[in-house]
Amino acid sequence: MKIGIGSDHGGFELKEHIREYLENNNIEYVDYGTKSKDSVDYPDFGKAVAEGVMAGEVDRGIVVCGTGIGISIVANKVKGIRCALCSDTYSARMSMEHNNANMLALGGRVLGIDLALEIVEVWLKSEFQGGRHERRVKKISDIDC
Ligand code: RB5
């Protein structure tokens, strides 16, 4: 599984921790930036990761801004993206099992590093359950058409 990661300056520090986590766990990734703490605009990075997911460059995406709100809104504007903003591990697991979320958003100024990495780990290890959830997720996709 290859993961796309991206953030603005507000999420940069957490994004770097996520990058380190992926490296330590031999998980392939593409870093779509940003590459420093300099002020940038979160839509540029949310869009880049979301488009990377939809183009098949990566299988799933993780995006971070200060709150996670702006960058999740951006990601969800890209057709086919289901980006879940999570602050707890239960929601992270459900976002995959029930909603088949192909992107995870986190708030770099909201979460502690340890909790954020636990959320990432749970989300990466979770799988879509299909079944009745398939029908519901399809209804989401139908809105894109
Ligand atoms: C940047 O200051 C901040 O607005 C951004 O990181 C994010 O929280 C937006 O939703």
mmCIF file of N, CA and C and ligand atoms in Angstrom:
data_model
loop_
_atom_site.group_PDB
_atom_site.id
_atom_site.type_symbol
_atom_site.label_atom_id
_atom_site.label_comp_id
_atom_site.label_asym_id
_atom_site.label_seq_id
_atom_site.Cartn_x
_atom_site.Cartn_y
_atom_site.Cartn_z
ATOM 1 N N MET A 1 0.853 -1.200 0.000
ATOM 2 C CA MET A 1 0.000 0.000 0.000
ATOM 3 C C MET A 1 0.890 1.251 0.000
ATOM 4 N N LYS A 2 0.582 2.178 -0.917
ATOM 5 C CA LYS A 2 1.355 3.427 -0.983
ATOM 6 C C LYS A 2 0.469 4.577 -0.479
ATOM 7 N N ILE A 3 1.031 5.396 0.388
ATOM 8 C CA ILE A 3 0.270 6.472 1.030
ATOM 9 C C ILE A 3 0.761 7.838 0.548
ATOM 10 N N GLY A 4 -0.183 8.704 0.211
ATOM 11 C CA GLY A 4 0.157 10.091 -0.109
ATOM 12 C C GLY A 4 -0.014 10.925 1.145
ATOM 13 N N ILE A 5 0.963 11.771 1.431
ATOM 14 C CA ILE A 5 0.832 12.655 2.593
ATOM 15 C C ILE A 5 0.997 14.106 2.145
ATOM 16 N N GLY A 6 0.343 15.002 2.880
ATOM 17 C CA GLY A 6 0.454 16.418 2.539
ATOM 18 C C GLY A 6 -0.050 17.270 3.679
ATOM 19 N N SER A 7 0.437 18.484 3.730
ATOM 20 C CA SER A 7 0.013 19.400 4.797
ATOM 21 C C SER A 7 0.298 20.838 4.374
ATOM 22 N N ASP A 8 -0.284 21.762 5.136
ATOM 23 C CA ASP A 8 0.176 23.150 5.048
ATOM 24 C C ASP A 8 1.158 23.364 6.206
ATOM 25 N N HIS A 9 1.518 24.617 6.467
ATOM 26 C CA HIS A 9 2.467 24.912 7.548
ATOM 27 C C HIS A 9 1.909 24.508 8.921
ATOM 28 N N GLY A 10 0.567 24.642 9.088
ATOM 29 C CA GLY A 10 -0.065 24.305 10.365
ATOM 30 C C GLY A 10 -0.012 22.807 10.662
ATOM 31 N N GLY A 11 0.159 22.023 9.623
ATOM 32 C CA GLY A 11 0.211 20.568 9.793
ATOM 33 C C GLY A 11 1.576 19.989 9.520
ATOM 34 N N PHE A 12 2.524 20.873 9.214
ATOM 35 C CA PHE A 12 3.853 20.404 8.774
ATOM 36 C C PHE A 12 4.531 19.486 9.793
ATOM 37 N N GLU A 13 4.533 19.911 11.050
ATOM 38 C CA GLU A 13 5.240 19.134 12.069
ATOM 39 C C GLU A 13 4.641 17.727 12.197
ATOM 40 N N LEU A 14 3.313 17.654 12.259
ATOM 41 C CA LEU A 14 2.672 16.338 12.364
ATOM 42 C C LEU A 14 2.903 15.527 11.100
ATOM 43 N N LYS A 15 2.849 16.185 9.955
ATOM 44 C CA LYS A 15 3.093 15.467 8.687
ATOM 45 C C LYS A 15 4.490 14.841 8.698
ATOM 46 N N GLU A 16 5.457 15.549 9.259
ATOM 47 C CA GLU A 16 6.826 15.006 9.329
ATOM 48 C C GLU A 16 6.878 13.786 10.253
ATOM 49 N N HIS A 17 6.103 13.823 11.333
ATOM 50 C CA HIS A 17 6.042 12.655 12.229
ATOM 51 C C HIS A 17 5.385 11.476 11.515
ATOM 52 N N ILE A 18 4.370 11.773 10.722
ATOM 53 C CA ILE A 18 3.688 10.707 9.969
ATOM 54 C C ILE A 18 4.657 10.115 8.940
ATOM 55 N N ARG A 19 5.431 10.968 8.313
ATOM 56 C CA ARG A 19 6.435 10.512 7.332
ATOM 57 C C ARG A 19 7.435 9.562 8.001
ATOM 58 N N GLU A 20 7.872 9.970 9.183
ATOM 59 C CA GLU A 20 8.814 9.146 9.957
ATOM 60 C C GLU A 20 8.173 7.801 10.324
ATOM 61 N N TYR A 21 6.894 7.849 10.723
ATOM 62 C CA TYR A 21 6.164 6.625 11.073
ATOM 63 C C TYR A 21 6.107 5.689 9.856
ATOM 64 N N LEU A 22 5.795 6.245 8.699
ATOM 65 C CA LEU A 22 5.684 5.416 7.487
ATOM 66 C C LEU A 22 7.043 4.811 7.141
ATOM 67 N N GLU A 23 8.073 5.618 7.259
ATOM 68 C CA GLU A 23 9.426 5.116 6.973
ATOM 69 C C GLU A 23 9.810 4.000 7.937
ATOM 70 N N ASN A 24 9.573 4.218 9.223
ATOM 71 C CA ASN A 24 9.928 3.213 10.232
ATOM 72 C C ASN A 24 9.168 1.910 10.041
ATOM 73 N N ASN A 25 7.996 2.000 9.416
ATOM 74 C CA ASN A 25 7.176 0.800 9.225
ATOM 75 C C ASN A 25 7.236 0.280 7.785
ATOM 76 N N ASN A 26 8.228 0.765 7.037
ATOM 77 C CA ASN A 26 8.433 0.329 5.641
ATOM 78 C C ASN A 26 7.174 0.447 4.793
ATOM 79 N N ILE A 27 6.446 1.519 5.011
ATOM 80 C CA ILE A 27 5.253 1.780 4.194
ATOM 81 C C ILE A 27 5.637 2.820 3.146
ATOM 82 N N GLU A 28 5.411 2.475 1.891
ATOM 83 C CA GLU A 28 5.760 3.388 0.800
ATOM 84 C C GLU A 28 4.894 4.637 0.859
ATOM 85 N N TYR A 29 5.470 5.775 0.491
ATOM 86 C CA TYR A 29 4.682 6.999 0.511
ATOM 87 C C TYR A 29 5.187 7.987 -0.534
ATOM 88 N N VAL A 30 4.302 8.920 -0.855
ATOM 89 C CA VAL A 30 4.693 10.077 -1.659
ATOM 90 C C VAL A 30 4.384 11.294 -0.812
ATOM 91 N N ASP A 31 5.363 12.182 -0.653
ATOM 92 C CA ASP A 31 5.168 13.408 0.116
ATOM 93 C C ASP A 31 4.863 14.555 -0.848
ATOM 94 N N TYR A 32 3.622 15.011 -0.812
ATOM 95 C CA TYR A 32 3.183 16.079 -1.720
ATOM 96 C C TYR A 32 3.461 17.469 -1.143
ATOM 97 N N GLY A 33 4.214 17.545 -0.034
ATOM 98 C CA GLY A 33 4.531 18.834 0.578
ATOM 99 C C GLY A 33 3.480 19.230 1.588
ATOM 100 N N THR A 34 3.667 20.309 2.251
ATOM 101 C CA THR A 34 4.695 21.300 2.102
ATOM 102 C C THR A 34 6.007 20.805 2.736
ATOM 103 N N LYS A 35 7.103 21.471 2.395
ATOM 104 C CA LYS A 35 8.399 20.964 2.826
ATOM 105 C C LYS A 35 9.063 21.831 3.896
ATOM 106 N N SER A 36 8.331 22.829 4.402
ATOM 107 C CA SER A 36 8.902 23.663 5.464
ATOM 108 C C SER A 36 7.765 24.290 6.272
ATOM 109 N N LYS A 37 8.142 25.045 7.300
ATOM 110 C CA LYS A 37 7.130 25.694 8.148
ATOM 111 C C LYS A 37 6.662 27.028 7.567
ATOM 112 N N ASP A 38 7.199 27.414 6.406
ATOM 113 C CA ASP A 38 6.787 28.680 5.789
ATOM 114 C C ASP A 38 5.288 28.651 5.471
ATOM 115 N N SER A 39 4.659 29.790 5.608
ATOM 116 C CA SER A 39 3.223 29.873 5.399
ATOM 117 C C SER A 39 2.834 29.575 3.947
ATOM 118 N N VAL A 40 1.882 28.660 3.807
ATOM 119 C CA VAL A 40 1.380 28.276 2.469
ATOM 120 C C VAL A 40 -0.138 28.158 2.558
ATOM 121 N N ASP A 41 -0.783 27.793 1.451
ATOM 122 C CA ASP A 41 -2.246 27.672 1.427
ATOM 123 C C ASP A 41 -2.661 26.202 1.392
ATOM 124 N N TYR A 42 -3.425 25.793 2.413
ATOM 125 C CA TYR A 42 -3.802 24.368 2.510
ATOM 126 C C TYR A 42 -4.541 23.815 1.282
ATOM 127 N N PRO A 43 -5.321 24.636 0.525
ATOM 128 C CA PRO A 43 -5.998 24.023 -0.638
ATOM 129 C C PRO A 43 -5.018 23.417 -1.649
ATOM 130 N N ASP A 44 -3.844 24.014 -1.789
ATOM 131 C CA ASP A 44 -2.874 23.494 -2.769
ATOM 132 C C ASP A 44 -2.447 22.067 -2.423
ATOM 133 N N PHE A 45 -2.302 21.801 -1.148
ATOM 134 C CA PHE A 45 -1.767 20.494 -0.729
ATOM 135 C C PHE A 45 -2.874 19.449 -0.581
ATOM 136 N N GLY A 46 -4.042 19.891 -0.129
ATOM 137 C CA GLY A 46 -5.184 18.962 -0.053
ATOM 138 C C GLY A 46 -5.553 18.476 -1.446
ATOM 139 N N LYS A 47 -5.539 19.400 -2.400
ATOM 140 C CA LYS A 47 -5.877 19.076 -3.793
ATOM 141 C C LYS A 47 -4.832 18.130 -4.385
ATOM 142 N N ALA A 48 -3.561 18.399 -4.134
ATOM 143 C CA ALA A 48 -2.488 17.577 -4.706
ATOM 144 C C ALA A 48 -2.592 16.123 -4.221
ATOM 145 N N VAL A 49 -2.823 15.932 -2.937
ATOM 146 C CA VAL A 49 -2.919 14.558 -2.410
ATOM 147 C C VAL A 49 -4.185 13.889 -2.942
ATOM 148 N N ALA A 50 -5.295 14.603 -2.927
ATOM 149 C CA ALA A 50 -6.565 14.030 -3.397
ATOM 150 C C ALA A 50 -6.459 13.626 -4.864
ATOM 151 N N GLU A 51 -5.839 14.470 -5.662
ATOM 152 C CA GLU A 51 -5.689 14.129 -7.085
ATOM 153 C C GLU A 51 -4.734 12.948 -7.260
ATOM 154 N N GLY A 52 -3.738 12.866 -6.377
ATOM 155 C CA GLY A 52 -2.818 11.717 -6.414
ATOM 156 C C GLY A 52 -3.551 10.413 -6.122
ATOM 157 N N VAL A 53 -4.481 10.468 -5.182
ATOM 158 C CA VAL A 53 -5.287 9.275 -4.854
ATOM 159 C C VAL A 53 -6.144 8.904 -6.060
ATOM 160 N N MET A 54 -6.824 9.873 -6.624
ATOM 161 C CA MET A 54 -7.743 9.579 -7.733
ATOM 162 C C MET A 54 -7.001 9.164 -8.999
ATOM 163 N N ALA A 55 -5.760 9.623 -9.150
ATOM 164 C CA ALA A 55 -4.964 9.243 -10.329
ATOM 165 C C ALA A 55 -4.317 7.869 -10.124
ATOM 166 N N GLY A 56 -4.417 7.335 -8.911
ATOM 167 C CA GLY A 56 -3.822 6.024 -8.642
ATOM 168 C C GLY A 56 -2.325 6.086 -8.372
ATOM 169 N N GLU A 57 -1.796 7.298 -8.171
ATOM 170 C CA GLU A 57 -0.367 7.414 -7.801
ATOM 171 C C GLU A 57 -0.139 6.817 -6.419
ATOM 172 N N VAL A 58 -1.143 6.975 -5.568
ATOM 173 C CA VAL A 58 -1.106 6.417 -4.208
ATOM 174 C C VAL A 58 -2.460 5.762 -3.943
ATOM 175 N N ASP A 59 -2.480 4.860 -2.941
ATOM 176 C CA ASP A 59 -3.721 4.137 -2.653
ATOM 177 C C ASP A 59 -4.641 4.906 -1.707
ATOM 178 N N ARG A 60 -4.024 5.587 -0.754
ATOM 179 C CA ARG A 60 -4.789 6.363 0.226
ATOM 180 C C ARG A 60 -4.010 7.636 0.542
ATOM 181 N N GLY A 61 -4.704 8.627 1.096
ATOM 182 C CA GLY A 61 -4.029 9.881 1.425
ATOM 183 C C GLY A 61 -4.257 10.301 2.868
ATOM 184 N N ILE A 62 -3.234 10.936 3.420
ATOM 185 C CA ILE A 62 -3.351 11.519 4.765
ATOM 186 C C ILE A 62 -2.957 12.986 4.671
ATOM 187 N N VAL A 63 -3.856 13.872 5.101
ATOM 188 C CA VAL A 63 -3.594 15.303 5.004
ATOM 189 C C VAL A 63 -3.743 15.974 6.363
ATOM 190 N N VAL A 64 -2.944 17.003 6.567
ATOM 191 C CA VAL A 64 -2.926 17.690 7.858
ATOM 192 C C VAL A 64 -2.888 19.203 7.640
ATOM 193 N N CYS A 65 -3.755 19.916 8.332
ATOM 194 C CA CYS A 65 -3.602 21.378 8.439
ATOM 195 C C CYS A 65 -3.760 21.705 9.921
ATOM 196 N N GLY A 66 -3.928 22.965 10.272
ATOM 197 C CA GLY A 66 -3.989 23.316 11.692
ATOM 198 C C GLY A 66 -5.107 22.580 12.417
ATOM 199 N N THR A 67 -6.306 22.662 11.849
ATOM 200 C CA THR A 67 -7.461 21.982 12.450
ATOM 201 C C THR A 67 -7.815 20.688 11.736
ATOM 202 N N GLY A 68 -7.368 20.542 10.517
ATOM 203 C CA GLY A 68 -7.782 19.418 9.666
ATOM 204 C C GLY A 68 -9.047 19.745 8.886
ATOM 205 N N ILE A 69 -9.677 20.864 9.252
ATOM 206 C CA ILE A 69 -10.980 21.184 8.638
ATOM 207 C C ILE A 69 -10.808 21.651 7.190
ATOM 208 N N GLY A 70 -9.983 22.678 7.009
ATOM 209 C CA GLY A 70 -9.826 23.251 5.665
ATOM 210 C C GLY A 70 -9.360 22.212 4.652
ATOM 211 N N ILE A 71 -8.366 21.444 5.051
ATOM 212 C CA ILE A 71 -7.763 20.507 4.097
ATOM 213 C C ILE A 71 -8.701 19.327 3.817
ATOM 214 N N SER A 72 -9.564 18.988 4.775
ATOM 215 C CA SER A 72 -10.540 17.917 4.508
ATOM 216 C C SER A 72 -11.645 18.423 3.589
ATOM 217 N N ILE A 73 -12.031 19.675 3.765
ATOM 218 C CA ILE A 73 -13.052 20.259 2.872
ATOM 219 C C ILE A 73 -12.534 20.246 1.436
ATOM 220 N N VAL A 74 -11.277 20.655 1.274
ATOM 221 C CA VAL A 74 -10.663 20.682 -0.061
ATOM 222 C C VAL A 74 -10.642 19.279 -0.663
ATOM 223 N N ALA A 75 -10.135 18.321 0.101
ATOM 224 C CA ALA A 75 -10.013 16.942 -0.418
ATOM 225 C C ALA A 75 -11.374 16.421 -0.867
ATOM 226 N N ASN A 76 -12.397 16.720 -0.083
ATOM 227 C CA ASN A 76 -13.729 16.199 -0.409
ATOM 228 C C ASN A 76 -14.366 16.869 -1.628
ATOM 229 N N LYS A 77 -13.745 17.934 -2.128
ATOM 230 C CA LYS A 77 -14.218 18.573 -3.363
ATOM 231 C C LYS A 77 -13.772 17.797 -4.595
ATOM 232 N N VAL A 78 -12.747 16.958 -4.425
ATOM 233 C CA VAL A 78 -12.224 16.196 -5.570
ATOM 234 C C VAL A 78 -13.089 14.947 -5.739
ATOM 235 N N LYS A 79 -13.593 14.797 -6.950
ATOM 236 C CA LYS A 79 -14.519 13.710 -7.269
ATOM 237 C C LYS A 79 -13.944 12.342 -6.885
ATOM 238 N N GLY A 80 -14.700 11.598 -6.115
ATOM 239 C CA GLY A 80 -14.272 10.254 -5.731
ATOM 240 C C GLY A 80 -13.607 10.174 -4.368
ATOM 241 N N ILE A 81 -13.308 11.338 -3.810
ATOM 242 C CA ILE A 81 -12.638 11.348 -2.495
ATOM 243 C C ILE A 81 -13.663 11.297 -1.366
ATOM 244 N N ARG A 82 -13.360 10.441 -0.399
ATOM 245 C CA ARG A 82 -14.099 10.408 0.865
ATOM 246 C C ARG A 82 -13.054 10.615 1.956
ATOM 247 N N CYS A 83 -12.937 11.872 2.386
ATOM 248 C CA CYS A 83 -11.896 12.233 3.355
ATOM 249 C C CYS A 83 -12.527 12.401 4.738
ATOM 250 N N ALA A 84 -12.031 11.641 5.708
ATOM 251 C CA ALA A 84 -12.576 11.678 7.067
ATOM 252 C C ALA A 84 -11.647 12.452 8.002
ATOM 253 N N LEU A 85 -12.201 13.481 8.616
ATOM 254 C CA LEU A 85 -11.453 14.241 9.636
ATOM 255 C C LEU A 85 -11.656 13.546 10.972
ATOM 256 N N CYS A 86 -10.600 13.020 11.542
ATOM 257 C CA CYS A 86 -10.720 12.220 12.774
ATOM 258 C C CYS A 86 -9.853 12.764 13.900
ATOM 259 N N SER A 87 -10.412 12.675 15.103
ATOM 260 C CA SER A 87 -9.665 13.071 16.302
ATOM 261 C C SER A 87 -9.619 11.936 17.318
ATOM 262 N N ASP A 88 -10.133 10.772 16.924
ATOM 263 C CA ASP A 88 -10.107 9.615 17.835
ATOM 264 C C ASP A 88 -9.976 8.341 17.017
ATOM 265 N N THR A 89 -9.531 7.285 17.674
ATOM 266 C CA THR A 89 -9.244 6.039 16.949
ATOM 267 C C THR A 89 -10.523 5.308 16.531
ATOM 268 N N TYR A 90 -11.591 5.432 17.316
ATOM 269 C CA TYR A 90 -12.851 4.756 16.955
ATOM 270 C C TYR A 90 -13.374 5.306 15.623
ATOM 271 N N SER A 91 -13.400 6.629 15.507
ATOM 272 C CA SER A 91 -13.868 7.241 14.255
ATOM 273 C C SER A 91 -12.964 6.857 13.094
ATOM 274 N N ALA A 92 -11.668 6.785 13.367
ATOM 275 C CA ALA A 92 -10.722 6.429 12.299
ATOM 276 C C ALA A 92 -11.027 5.026 11.778
ATOM 277 N N ARG A 93 -11.277 4.089 12.690
ATOM 278 C CA ARG A 93 -11.587 2.716 12.279
ATOM 279 C C ARG A 93 -12.919 2.674 11.529
ATOM 280 N N MET A 94 -13.910 3.368 12.062
ATOM 281 C CA MET A 94 -15.224 3.381 11.407
ATOM 282 C C MET A 94 -15.177 4.037 10.035
ATOM 283 N N SER A 95 -14.343 5.068 9.906
ATOM 284 C CA SER A 95 -14.274 5.771 8.617
ATOM 285 C C SER A 95 -13.803 4.836 7.511
ATOM 286 N N MET A 96 -13.035 3.837 7.890
ATOM 287 C CA MET A 96 -12.605 2.838 6.907
ATOM 288 C C MET A 96 -13.613 1.708 6.805
ATOM 289 N N GLU A 97 -14.015 1.145 7.945
ATOM 290 C CA GLU A 97 -14.897 -0.027 7.927
ATOM 291 C C GLU A 97 -16.268 0.291 7.329
ATOM 292 N N HIS A 98 -16.819 1.445 7.653
ATOM 293 C CA HIS A 98 -18.173 1.771 7.190
ATOM 294 C C HIS A 98 -18.199 2.715 5.985
ATOM 295 N N ASN A 99 -17.269 3.693 5.974
ATOM 296 C CA ASN A 99 -17.345 4.739 4.938
ATOM 297 C C ASN A 99 -16.335 4.556 3.820
ATOM 298 N N ASN A 100 -15.460 3.580 3.961
ATOM 299 C CA ASN A 100 -14.410 3.339 2.959
ATOM 300 C C ASN A 100 -13.667 4.639 2.629
ATOM 301 N N ALA A 101 -13.301 5.372 3.668
ATOM 302 C CA ALA A 101 -12.622 6.655 3.476
ATOM 303 C C ALA A 101 -11.270 6.432 2.795
ATOM 304 N N ASN A 102 -11.096 7.076 1.657
ATOM 305 C CA ASN A 102 -9.802 6.912 0.972
ATOM 306 C C ASN A 102 -8.800 7.995 1.388
ATOM 307 N N MET A 103 -9.259 8.927 2.241
ATOM 308 C CA MET A 103 -8.336 9.900 2.818
ATOM 309 C C MET A 103 -8.675 10.161 4.285
ATOM 310 N N LEU A 104 -7.621 10.445 5.035
ATOM 311 C CA LEU A 104 -7.746 10.783 6.456
ATOM 312 C C LEU A 104 -7.210 12.207 6.632
ATOM 313 N N ALA A 105 -7.940 13.021 7.380
ATOM 314 C CA ALA A 105 -7.456 14.374 7.702
ATOM 315 C C ALA A 105 -7.272 14.490 9.213
ATOM 316 N N LEU A 106 -6.219 15.197 9.598
ATOM 317 C CA LEU A 106 -5.890 15.380 11.019
ATOM 318 C C LEU A 106 -5.587 16.850 11.289
ATOM 319 N N GLY A 107 -5.837 17.271 12.520
ATOM 320 C CA GLY A 107 -5.522 18.645 12.922
ATOM 321 C C GLY A 107 -4.197 18.679 13.664
ATOM 322 N N GLY A 108 -3.209 19.276 13.037
ATOM 323 C CA GLY A 108 -1.879 19.332 13.639
ATOM 324 C C GLY A 108 -1.816 20.184 14.893
ATOM 325 N N ARG A 109 -2.753 21.144 14.993
ATOM 326 C CA ARG A 109 -2.772 22.005 16.179
ATOM 327 C C ARG A 109 -3.813 21.528 17.190
ATOM 328 N N VAL A 110 -4.439 20.403 16.891
ATOM 329 C CA VAL A 110 -5.508 19.879 17.743
ATOM 330 C C VAL A 110 -5.038 18.657 18.516
ATOM 331 N N LEU A 111 -4.298 17.803 17.817
ATOM 332 C CA LEU A 111 -3.929 16.503 18.378
ATOM 333 C C LEU A 111 -2.495 16.479 18.876
ATOM 334 N N GLY A 112 -2.263 15.702 19.925
ATOM 335 C CA GLY A 112 -0.898 15.389 20.333
ATOM 336 C C GLY A 112 -0.325 14.391 19.332
ATOM 337 N N ILE A 113 0.993 14.363 19.248
ATOM 338 C CA ILE A 113 1.659 13.506 18.261
ATOM 339 C C ILE A 113 1.311 12.024 18.476
ATOM 340 N N ASP A 114 1.357 11.566 19.720
ATOM 341 C CA ASP A 114 1.117 10.142 19.980
ATOM 342 C C ASP A 114 -0.288 9.721 19.567
ATOM 343 N N LEU A 115 -1.285 10.534 19.929
ATOM 344 C CA LEU A 115 -2.662 10.201 19.545
ATOM 345 C C LEU A 115 -2.797 10.220 18.030
ATOM 346 N N ALA A 116 -2.235 11.230 17.401
ATOM 347 C CA ALA A 116 -2.335 11.341 15.932
ATOM 348 C C ALA A 116 -1.738 10.107 15.253
ATOM 349 N N LEU A 117 -0.600 9.651 15.743
ATOM 350 C CA LEU A 117 0.040 8.483 15.121
ATOM 351 C C LEU A 117 -0.759 7.209 15.384
ATOM 352 N N GLU A 118 -1.418 7.154 16.529
ATOM 353 C CA GLU A 118 -2.281 5.997 16.816
ATOM 354 C C GLU A 118 -3.472 5.994 15.861
ATOM 355 N N ILE A 119 -4.024 7.173 15.614
ATOM 356 C CA ILE A 119 -5.141 7.299 14.669
ATOM 357 C C ILE A 119 -4.696 6.832 13.283
ATOM 358 N N VAL A 120 -3.503 7.273 12.877
ATOM 359 C CA VAL A 120 -2.959 6.879 11.573
ATOM 360 C C VAL A 120 -2.824 5.357 11.511
ATOM 361 N N GLU A 121 -2.256 4.788 12.560
ATOM 362 C CA GLU A 121 -2.022 3.328 12.568
ATOM 363 C C GLU A 121 -3.335 2.553 12.486
ATOM 364 N N VAL A 122 -4.314 2.951 13.282
ATOM 365 C CA VAL A 122 -5.618 2.268 13.272
ATOM 366 C C VAL A 122 -6.251 2.390 11.893
ATOM 367 N N TRP A 123 -6.196 3.563 11.321
ATOM 368 C CA TRP A 123 -6.820 3.798 10.010
ATOM 369 C C TRP A 123 -6.148 2.955 8.924
ATOM 370 N N LEU A 124 -4.827 2.902 8.973
ATOM 371 C CA LEU A 124 -4.096 2.131 7.947
ATOM 372 C C LEU A 124 -4.366 0.639 8.074
ATOM 373 N N LYS A 125 -4.616 0.170 9.291
ATOM 374 C CA LYS A 125 -4.825 -1.266 9.497
ATOM 375 C C LYS A 125 -6.285 -1.685 9.314
ATOM 376 N N SER A 126 -7.176 -0.714 9.196
ATOM 377 C CA SER A 126 -8.605 -1.035 9.063
ATOM 378 C C SER A 126 -8.959 -1.289 7.608
ATOM 379 N N GLU A 127 -10.015 -2.080 7.432
ATOM 380 C CA GLU A 127 -10.474 -2.401 6.074
ATOM 381 C C GLU A 127 -11.965 -2.172 5.939
ATOM 382 N N PHE A 128 -12.375 -1.859 4.720
ATOM 383 C CA PHE A 128 -13.794 -1.652 4.429
ATOM 384 C C PHE A 128 -14.542 -2.972 4.622
ATOM 385 N N GLN A 129 -15.675 -2.908 5.315
ATOM 386 C CA GLN A 129 -16.440 -4.129 5.585
ATOM 387 C C GLN A 129 -17.394 -4.508 4.464
ATOM 388 N N GLY A 130 -17.666 -3.612 3.564
ATOM 389 C CA GLY A 130 -18.582 -3.931 2.451
ATOM 390 C C GLY A 130 -19.986 -4.201 2.958
ATOM 391 N N GLY A 131 -20.653 -5.167 2.334
ATOM 392 C CA GLY A 131 -22.023 -5.524 2.742
ATOM 393 C C GLY A 131 -22.968 -4.351 2.637
ATOM 394 N N ARG A 132 -23.724 -4.105 3.698
ATOM 395 C CA ARG A 132 -24.711 -3.005 3.670
ATOM 396 C C ARG A 132 -24.057 -1.649 3.482
ATOM 397 N N HIS A 133 -22.786 -1.553 3.856
ATOM 398 C CA HIS A 133 -22.085 -0.267 3.718
ATOM 399 C C HIS A 133 -21.773 0.053 2.259
ATOM 400 N N GLU A 134 -21.654 -0.998 1.460
ATOM 401 C CA GLU A 134 -21.394 -0.837 0.019
ATOM 402 C C GLU A 134 -22.484 0.040 -0.608
ATOM 403 N N ARG A 135 -23.729 -0.288 -0.285
ATOM 404 C CA ARG A 135 -24.880 0.434 -0.855
ATOM 405 C C ARG A 135 -24.825 1.913 -0.460
ATOM 406 N N ARG A 136 -24.462 2.153 0.783
ATOM 407 C CA ARG A 136 -24.448 3.533 1.287
ATOM 408 C C ARG A 136 -23.310 4.334 0.666
ATOM 409 N N VAL A 137 -22.163 3.686 0.542
ATOM 410 C CA VAL A 137 -21.017 4.374 -0.067
ATOM 411 C C VAL A 137 -21.295 4.649 -1.543
ATOM 412 N N LYS A 138 -22.000 3.712 -2.189
ATOM 413 C CA LYS A 138 -22.351 3.927 -3.596
ATOM 414 C C LYS A 138 -23.264 5.151 -3.734
ATOM 415 N N LYS A 139 -24.131 5.346 -2.743
ATOM 416 C CA LYS A 139 -25.014 6.519 -2.789
ATOM 417 C C LYS A 139 -24.210 7.814 -2.675
ATOM 418 N N ILE A 140 -23.071 7.740 -1.975
ATOM 419 C CA ILE A 140 -22.184 8.915 -1.905
ATOM 420 C C ILE A 140 -21.581 9.154 -3.288
ATOM 421 N N SER A 141 -21.075 8.064 -3.891
ATOM 422 C CA SER A 141 -20.438 8.177 -5.215
ATOM 423 C C SER A 141 -21.428 8.698 -6.246
ATOM 424 N N ASP A 142 -22.695 8.282 -6.124
ATOM 425 C CA ASP A 142 -23.712 8.718 -7.088
ATOM 426 C C ASP A 142 -23.887 10.239 -7.091
ATOM 427 N N ILE A 143 -23.594 10.872 -5.978
ATOM 428 C CA ILE A 143 -23.711 12.326 -5.891
ATOM 429 C C ILE A 143 -22.666 13.001 -6.796
ATOM 430 N N ASP A 144 -21.523 12.313 -6.972
ATOM 431 C CA ASP A 144 -20.452 12.845 -7.825
ATOM 432 C C ASP A 144 -20.852 12.912 -9.293
ATOM 433 N N CYS A 145 -21.808 12.066 -9.682
ATOM 434 C CA CYS A 145 -22.133 11.947 -11.138
ATOM 435 C C CYS A 145 -23.047 13.065 -11.625
HETATM 436 C C1 RB5 B 1 -3.583 28.118 8.762
HETATM 437 O O1 RB5 B 1 -3.331 29.161 9.642
HETATM 438 C C2 RB5 B 1 -4.884 27.418 9.142
HETATM 439 O O2 RB5 B 1 -5.955 28.216 8.808
HETATM 440 C C3 RB5 B 1 -4.975 26.077 8.462
HETATM 441 O O3 RB5 B 1 -3.895 25.293 8.829
HETATM 442 C C4 RB5 B 1 -6.204 25.233 8.765
HETATM 443 O O4 RB5 B 1 -6.417 25.103 10.127
HETATM 444 C C5 RB5 B 1 -7.411 25.564 8.012
HETATM 445 O O5 RB5 B 1 -8.470 24.915 8.128
#
